Structure formats: structure tokens, C-alpha cells
PDB file of C-alpha atoms in Angstrom:
ATOM      1  CA  UNK H   1      24.634 -12.249   6.201  1.00  0.00           C
ATOM      2  CA  UNK H   2      22.886 -14.768   3.756  1.00  0.00           C
ATOM      3  CA  UNK H   3      22.915 -17.497   6.389  1.00  0.00           C
ATOM      4  CA  UNK H   4      21.538 -15.226   9.176  1.00  0.00           C
ATOM      5  CA  UNK H   5      18.639 -14.337   7.020  1.00  0.00           C
ATOM      6  CA  UNK H   6      18.225 -17.663   4.985  1.00  0.00           C
ATOM      7  CA  UNK H   7      14.655 -18.480   5.848  1.00  0.00           C
ATOM      8  CA  UNK H   8      12.698 -21.067   4.111  1.00  0.00           C
ATOM      9  CA  UNK H   9       9.833 -19.726   1.904  1.00  0.00           C
ATOM     10  CA  UNK H  10       7.234 -21.602   3.942  1.00  0.00           C
ATOM     11  CA  UNK H  11       8.173 -19.316   7.022  1.00  0.00           C
ATOM     12  CA  UNK H  12       8.386 -16.105   5.391  1.00  0.00           C
ATOM     13  CA  UNK H  13       5.262 -16.050   3.150  1.00  0.00           C
ATOM     14  CA  UNK H  14       2.827 -18.906   3.235  1.00  0.00           C
ATOM     15  CA  UNK H  15       2.735 -22.538   2.885  1.00  0.00           C
ATOM     16  CA  UNK H  16      -0.078 -22.493   0.463  1.00  0.00           C
ATOM     17  CA  UNK H  17       0.431 -21.626  -3.019  1.00  0.00           C
ATOM     18  CA  UNK H  18      -3.180 -20.964  -3.482  1.00  0.00           C
ATOM     19  CA  UNK H  19      -3.176 -18.312  -0.730  1.00  0.00           C
ATOM     20  CA  UNK H  20      -0.036 -16.868  -2.561  1.00  0.00           C
ATOM     21  CA  UNK H  21      -1.903 -16.839  -5.810  1.00  0.00           C
ATOM     22  CA  UNK H  22      -4.806 -15.132  -4.470  1.00  0.00           C
ATOM     23  CA  UNK H  23      -2.761 -12.430  -2.851  1.00  0.00           C
ATOM     24  CA  UNK H  24      -1.128 -11.745  -6.320  1.00  0.00           C
ATOM     25  CA  UNK H  25      -4.425 -11.389  -7.929  1.00  0.00           C
ATOM     26  CA  UNK H  26      -5.704  -9.255  -5.123  1.00  0.00           C
ATOM     27  CA  UNK H  27      -2.893  -6.871  -5.489  1.00  0.00           C
ATOM     28  CA  UNK H  28      -3.590  -6.585  -9.295  1.00  0.00           C
ATOM     29  CA  UNK H  29      -7.140  -5.987  -8.718  1.00  0.00           C
ATOM     30  CA  UNK H  30      -6.327  -3.334  -6.126  1.00  0.00           C
ATOM     31  CA  UNK H  31      -3.877  -1.651  -8.681  1.00  0.00           C
ATOM     32  CA  UNK H  32      -6.766  -1.623 -11.190  1.00  0.00           C
ATOM     33  CA  UNK H  33      -8.997   0.116  -8.651  1.00  0.00           C
ATOM     34  CA  UNK H  34     -11.240  -2.881  -8.290  1.00  0.00           C
ATOM     35  CA  UNK H  35     -11.334  -2.831  -4.499  1.00  0.00           C
ATOM     36  CA  UNK H  36     -14.324  -5.210  -3.804  1.00  0.00           C
ATOM     37  CA  UNK H  37     -12.852  -7.951  -6.079  1.00  0.00           C
ATOM     38  CA  UNK H  38      -9.508  -7.483  -4.435  1.00  0.00           C
ATOM     39  CA  UNK H  39     -11.308  -7.850  -0.877  1.00  0.00           C
ATOM     40  CA  UNK H  40     -12.852 -11.125  -2.101  1.00  0.00           C
ATOM     41  CA  UNK H  41      -9.605 -12.533  -3.188  1.00  0.00           C
ATOM     42  CA  UNK H  42      -7.835 -11.663  -0.029  1.00  0.00           C
ATOM     43  CA  UNK H  43     -10.749 -13.450   1.879  1.00  0.00           C
ATOM     44  CA  UNK H  44      -9.979 -16.381  -0.101  1.00  0.00           C
ATOM     45  CA  UNK H  45      -6.133 -15.986   0.476  1.00  0.00           C
ATOM     46  CA  UNK H  46      -7.104 -15.971   4.228  1.00  0.00           C
ATOM     47  CA  UNK H  47      -9.247 -19.080   4.033  1.00  0.00           C
ATOM     48  CA  UNK H  48      -6.462 -20.831   2.546  1.00  0.00           C
ATOM     49  CA  UNK H  49      -3.993 -19.596   5.149  1.00  0.00           C
ATOM     50  CA  UNK H  50      -5.399 -17.921   8.251  1.00  0.00           C
ATOM     51  CA  UNK H  51      -1.901 -16.905   9.354  1.00  0.00           C
ATOM     52  CA  UNK H  52      -0.719 -15.403   6.101  1.00  0.00           C
ATOM     53  CA  UNK H  53       0.577 -11.957   7.531  1.00  0.00           C
ATOM     54  CA  UNK H  54       1.092 -10.412   3.941  1.00  0.00           C
ATOM     55  CA  UNK H  55      -2.600 -11.083   3.064  1.00  0.00           C
ATOM     56  CA  UNK H  56      -3.917  -9.848   6.532  1.00  0.00           C
ATOM     57  CA  UNK H  57      -1.894  -6.507   6.280  1.00  0.00           C
ATOM     58  CA  UNK H  58      -3.075  -5.928   2.756  1.00  0.00           C
ATOM     59  CA  UNK H  59      -6.653  -6.905   3.476  1.00  0.00           C
ATOM     60  CA  UNK H  60      -6.589  -4.694   6.613  1.00  0.00           C
ATOM     61  CA  UNK H  61      -5.314  -1.682   4.690  1.00  0.00           C
ATOM     62  CA  UNK H  62      -8.021  -2.252   1.975  1.00  0.00           C
ATOM     63  CA  UNK H  63     -10.809  -2.498   4.460  1.00  0.00           C
ATOM     64  CA  UNK H  64      -9.645   0.908   6.012  1.00  0.00           C
ATOM     65  CA  UNK H  65      -9.044   2.824   2.872  1.00  0.00           C
ATOM     66  CA  UNK H  66     -11.645   1.669   0.444  1.00  0.00           C
ATOM     67  CA  UNK H  67     -14.168  -0.763   1.913  1.00  0.00           C
ATOM     68  CA  UNK H  68     -15.456   1.214   4.819  1.00  0.00           C
ATOM     69  CA  UNK H  69     -14.589  -1.263   7.609  1.00  0.00           C
ATOM     70  CA  UNK H  70     -11.941   0.567   9.575  1.00  0.00           C
ATOM     71  CA  UNK H  71     -12.328  -1.440  12.848  1.00  0.00           C
ATOM     72  CA  UNK H  72     -12.031  -4.765  11.291  1.00  0.00           C
ATOM     73  CA  UNK H  73      -9.057  -3.471   9.097  1.00  0.00           C
ATOM     74  CA  UNK H  74      -7.160  -2.267  12.275  1.00  0.00           C
ATOM     75  CA  UNK H  75      -7.583  -5.560  13.911  1.00  0.00           C
ATOM     76  CA  UNK H  76      -6.237  -7.346  10.856  1.00  0.00           C
ATOM     77  CA  UNK H  77      -3.354  -4.838  10.612  1.00  0.00           C
ATOM     78  CA  UNK H  78      -2.544  -5.577  14.272  1.00  0.00           C
ATOM     79  CA  UNK H  79      -2.564  -9.270  13.739  1.00  0.00           C
ATOM     80  CA  UNK H  80      -0.388  -9.000  10.599  1.00  0.00           C
ATOM     81  CA  UNK H  81       2.183  -6.997  12.575  1.00  0.00           C
ATOM     82  CA  UNK H  82       2.484  -9.902  15.194  1.00  0.00           C
ATOM     83  CA  UNK H  83       2.332 -12.547  12.666  1.00  0.00           C
ATOM     84  CA  UNK H  84       4.784 -10.839  10.252  1.00  0.00           C
ATOM     85  CA  UNK H  85       7.902 -11.000  12.255  1.00  0.00           C
ATOM     86  CA  UNK H  86       9.323 -13.873  10.044  1.00  0.00           C
ATOM     87  CA  UNK H  87       8.444 -12.016   6.887  1.00  0.00           C
ATOM     88  CA  UNK H  88      11.066 -10.682   4.589  1.00  0.00           C
ATOM     89  CA  UNK H  89      12.471  -7.319   5.931  1.00  0.00           C
ATOM     90  CA  UNK H  90      10.680  -5.228   3.334  1.00  0.00           C
ATOM     91  CA  UNK H  91       7.259  -6.693   3.783  1.00  0.00           C
ATOM     92  CA  UNK H  92       7.632  -6.462   7.693  1.00  0.00           C
ATOM     93  CA  UNK H  93       8.623  -2.739   7.323  1.00  0.00           C
ATOM     94  CA  UNK H  94       5.499  -2.060   5.240  1.00  0.00           C
ATOM     95  CA  UNK H  95       3.234  -3.713   7.708  1.00  0.00           C
ATOM     96  CA  UNK H  96       4.967  -1.824  10.535  1.00  0.00           C
ATOM     97  CA  UNK H  97       4.595   1.474   8.694  1.00  0.00           C
ATOM     98  CA  UNK H  98       0.868   0.903   7.868  1.00  0.00           C
ATOM     99  CA  UNK H  99       0.318  -0.072  11.547  1.00  0.00           C
ATOM    100  CA  UNK H 100       1.888   3.203  12.661  1.00  0.00           C
ATOM    101  CA  UNK H 101      -0.380   5.083  10.181  1.00  0.00           C
ATOM    102  CA  UNK H 102      -3.667   3.441  10.612  1.00  0.00           C
ATOM    103  CA  UNK H 103      -3.664   1.449  13.998  1.00  0.00           C
ATOM    104  CA  UNK H 104      -1.401   3.811  16.171  1.00  0.00           C
ATOM    105  CA  UNK H 105      -2.527   6.885  14.066  1.00  0.00           C
ATOM    106  CA  UNK H 106       0.972   8.392  14.203  1.00  0.00           C
ATOM    107  CA  UNK H 107       1.421  10.143  11.108  1.00  0.00           C
ATOM    108  CA  UNK H 108       5.006  11.269  11.857  1.00  0.00           C
ATOM    109  CA  UNK H 109       6.208   7.858  12.985  1.00  0.00           C
ATOM    110  CA  UNK H 110       4.547   6.398   9.813  1.00  0.00           C
ATOM    111  CA  UNK H 111       6.163   9.057   7.626  1.00  0.00           C
ATOM    112  CA  UNK H 112       9.598   8.036   9.193  1.00  0.00           C
ATOM    113  CA  UNK H 113       8.917   4.283   8.600  1.00  0.00           C
ATOM    114  CA  UNK H 114       8.023   5.031   4.815  1.00  0.00           C
ATOM    115  CA  UNK H 115      11.001   7.209   4.467  1.00  0.00           C
ATOM    116  CA  UNK H 116      13.161   4.325   5.483  1.00  0.00           C
ATOM    117  CA  UNK H 117      11.448   1.956   3.057  1.00  0.00           C
ATOM    118  CA  UNK H 118      11.928   4.387   0.228  1.00  0.00           C
ATOM    119  CA  UNK H 119      15.554   4.515   1.086  1.00  0.00           C
ATOM    120  CA  UNK H 120      16.201   0.785   1.561  1.00  0.00           C
ATOM    121  CA  UNK H 121      13.751  -0.310  -1.325  1.00  0.00           C
ATOM    122  CA  UNK H 122      13.714   2.614  -3.780  1.00  0.00           C
ATOM    123  CA  UNK H 123      11.573   0.271  -6.171  1.00  0.00           C
ATOM    124  CA  UNK H 124       8.681   0.430  -3.759  1.00  0.00           C
ATOM    125  CA  UNK H 125       5.675   2.037  -5.239  1.00  0.00           C
ATOM    126  CA  UNK H 126       3.475   1.550  -2.251  1.00  0.00           C
ATOM    127  CA  UNK H 127       5.857   3.309  -0.013  1.00  0.00           C
ATOM    128  CA  UNK H 128       6.212   6.289  -2.176  1.00  0.00           C
ATOM    129  CA  UNK H 129       2.479   6.435  -2.561  1.00  0.00           C
ATOM    130  CA  UNK H 130       1.783   6.144   1.201  1.00  0.00           C
ATOM    131  CA  UNK H 131       4.311   8.689   2.051  1.00  0.00           C
ATOM    132  CA  UNK H 132       2.673  11.082  -0.338  1.00  0.00           C
ATOM    133  CA  UNK H 133      -0.845  10.335   1.170  1.00  0.00           C
ATOM    134  CA  UNK H 134       0.557  11.285   4.659  1.00  0.00           C
ATOM    135  CA  UNK H 135       2.125  14.428   3.391  1.00  0.00           C
ATOM    136  CA  UNK H 136      -1.227  15.222   1.606  1.00  0.00           C
ATOM    137  CA  UNK H 137      -3.068  14.874   4.790  1.00  0.00           C
ATOM    138  CA  UNK H 138      -0.517  17.337   6.328  1.00  0.00           C
ATOM    139  CA  UNK H 139      -1.216  19.791   3.509  1.00  0.00           C
ATOM    140  CA  UNK H 140       2.328  19.479   2.108  1.00  0.00           C
ATOM    141  CA  UNK H 141       1.034  19.167  -1.405  1.00  0.00           C
ATOM    142  CA  UNK H 142       4.121  19.912  -3.562  1.00  0.00           C
ATOM    143  CA  UNK H 143       6.034  17.182  -1.784  1.00  0.00           C
ATOM    144  CA  UNK H 144       3.199  14.895  -2.010  1.00  0.00           C
ATOM    145  CA  UNK H 145       2.786  15.312  -5.836  1.00  0.00           C
ATOM    146  CA  UNK H 146       6.409  14.812  -6.273  1.00  0.00           C
ATOM    147  CA  UNK H 147       6.141  11.395  -4.276  1.00  0.00           C
ATOM    148  CA  UNK H 148       3.041  10.335  -6.418  1.00  0.00           C
ATOM    149  CA  UNK H 149       4.884  11.298  -9.584  1.00  0.00           C
ATOM    150  CA  UNK H 150       7.669   8.804  -8.370  1.00  0.00           C
ATOM    151  CA  UNK H 151       5.164   6.091  -7.624  1.00  0.00           C
ATOM    152  CA  UNK H 152       3.555   6.604 -11.042  1.00  0.00           C
ATOM    153  CA  UNK H 153       7.028   5.933 -12.591  1.00  0.00           C
ATOM    154  CA  UNK H 154       7.563   2.922 -10.391  1.00  0.00           C
ATOM    155  CA  UNK H 155       4.258   1.422 -11.350  1.00  0.00           C
ATOM    156  CA  UNK H 156       3.023   3.097 -14.768  1.00  0.00           C
ATOM    157  CA  UNK H 157       0.080   0.567 -14.772  1.00  0.00           C
ATOM    158  CA  UNK H 158      -1.452   1.753 -11.475  1.00  0.00           C
ATOM    159  CA  UNK H 159      -4.267   4.140 -11.293  1.00  0.00           C
ATOM    160  CA  UNK H 160      -3.624   4.922  -7.607  1.00  0.00           C
ATOM    161  CA  UNK H 161      -0.812   7.410  -7.902  1.00  0.00           C
ATOM    162  CA  UNK H 162      -2.643   8.991 -10.719  1.00  0.00           C
ATOM    163  CA  UNK H 163      -5.806   9.526  -8.827  1.00  0.00           C
ATOM    164  CA  UNK H 164      -3.819  10.957  -5.767  1.00  0.00           C
ATOM    165  CA  UNK H 165      -2.068  13.454  -8.166  1.00  0.00           C
ATOM    166  CA  UNK H 166      -5.380  14.441  -9.662  1.00  0.00           C
ATOM    167  CA  UNK H 167      -6.914  15.088  -6.173  1.00  0.00           C
ATOM    168  CA  UNK H 168      -4.183  17.601  -5.147  1.00  0.00           C
ATOM    169  CA  UNK H 169      -3.748  19.244  -8.401  1.00  0.00           C
ATOM    170  CA  UNK H 170      -7.455  19.562  -9.106  1.00  0.00           C
ATOM    171  CA  UNK H 171      -8.743  20.216  -5.662  1.00  0.00           C
ATOM    172  CA  UNK H 172      -5.903  21.707  -3.493  1.00  0.00           C
ATOM    173  CA  UNK H 173      -3.532  23.380  -5.863  1.00  0.00           C
ATOM    174  CA  UNK H 174      -6.086  24.413  -8.407  1.00  0.00           C
ATOM    175  CA  UNK H 175      -4.065  23.542 -11.318  1.00  0.00           C
ATOM    176  CA  UNK H 176      -6.842  22.372 -13.804  1.00  0.00           C
ATOM    177  CA  UNK H 177      -4.440  21.853 -16.744  1.00  0.00           C
ATOM    178  CA  UNK H 178      -1.941  19.611 -14.749  1.00  0.00           C
ATOM    179  CA  UNK H 179      -4.991  17.854 -13.362  1.00  0.00           C
ATOM    180  CA  UNK H 180      -6.360  17.160 -16.828  1.00  0.00           C
ATOM    181  CA  UNK H 181      -3.013  15.820 -18.004  1.00  0.00           C
ATOM    182  CA  UNK H 182      -3.075  13.248 -14.980  1.00  0.00           C
ATOM    183  CA  UNK H 183      -6.753  12.463 -15.678  1.00  0.00           C
ATOM    184  CA  UNK H 184      -5.854  11.595 -19.348  1.00  0.00           C
ATOM    185  CA  UNK H 185      -3.095   9.351 -18.243  1.00  0.00           C
ATOM    186  CA  UNK H 186      -5.493   7.500 -15.973  1.00  0.00           C
ATOM    187  CA  UNK H 187      -8.061   7.224 -18.785  1.00  0.00           C
ATOM    188  CA  UNK H 188      -5.408   5.935 -21.006  1.00  0.00           C
ATOM    189  CA  UNK H 189      -4.992   2.927 -18.649  1.00  0.00           C
ATOM    190  CA  UNK H 190      -8.250   1.624 -19.435  1.00  0.00           C
ATOM    191  CA  UNK H 191     -11.681   1.329 -17.638  1.00  0.00           C
TER     192      UNK H 191
END
């Protein structure tokens, strides 16, 4: 099994340490809710390595969800899917799931992809969070909250699952005390 999947790092990620560094910093900024800064770092990563599938996928998703450039984001996601076949399995599955969700706009297929990722990689905060977002859009709020809570446990320093919980608890389920508790946890993370 190891021999079959033993791929040099240069093929599965990037040949540029700088690009990898920018992606890492961009992910941290995204987790902190600093989306414009994350976007700038992802642009720098792609300047260093224009074929960096993980950076393309991450940037595509950021453009769609938070930076108001859905067309450009979908283009980058589609490119990342094509370029990402040599990525580690987990990264490729995430890019495929995000493509199903935002490029194909097939929420049922995306949900199935995220469920698979959650089964195979139960430490993946993003998979639990994204799965929750889909369930939230399907008005399956209780299930979504449970997934956001799991995402919060997996990455207690990220404000994203907290924000998602707050939206549902405050605006959909009308549970102000639970929403306040989530908001207080988010505030405790810092500005």
C-alpha cells in the first residue's frame, strides 16, 4: 500500500516552500476571519506556484464564500480539481467535495462527499463545517448545529464553526441563550 501511494512531496503539494508557507498563513488568516488578508496570501502562493492545486482550491472557495467573486472562484475550483489528482487523498477529496458544492451546485452529492471525508478523516474540521453548511441550507438545523459543534471541538481556535452555530441558534432556531453562549466563546477567541 505504501509503495502504491508513495509520491514525492514535490508532486503532491508544491515545489515551492514559499507557496506552501503562504498557504499555511492564508489558512490561519481564514480561520481568524481575516478573509481579505487570506486572499492576498493565496494570491502570493499562486504567484510562487501557479499549479498549486491546494492553493487554487482554497482561494476559489474563499472567493465564492467571502470575497464576492463567485465566477473567478468557480474557475479556480475547477482548475484545482484537474490539477489535484496527484494530491494526497484527503486534499483531493476536499477539492472534489467543494467542486460538487460550488461548481456543480449539487448539494446532495457534496453532502455525500463530505460524509465520506468525515468517515475517513474524522479530524477534518472543514469537512464537518462544510457538511453543516449544506445541512443548514437544507433547513436541517439541529443536524447542522451538531456538526458545527464537532467542528468547534476539532479546531477550538477557529471562529468559523462558532459563527455558523450562532446564525442557526439566533436566527433559525430562536434560542437566544444558546446563541449568546456561542457568541461569548467567539468573543473569548479575541478580535
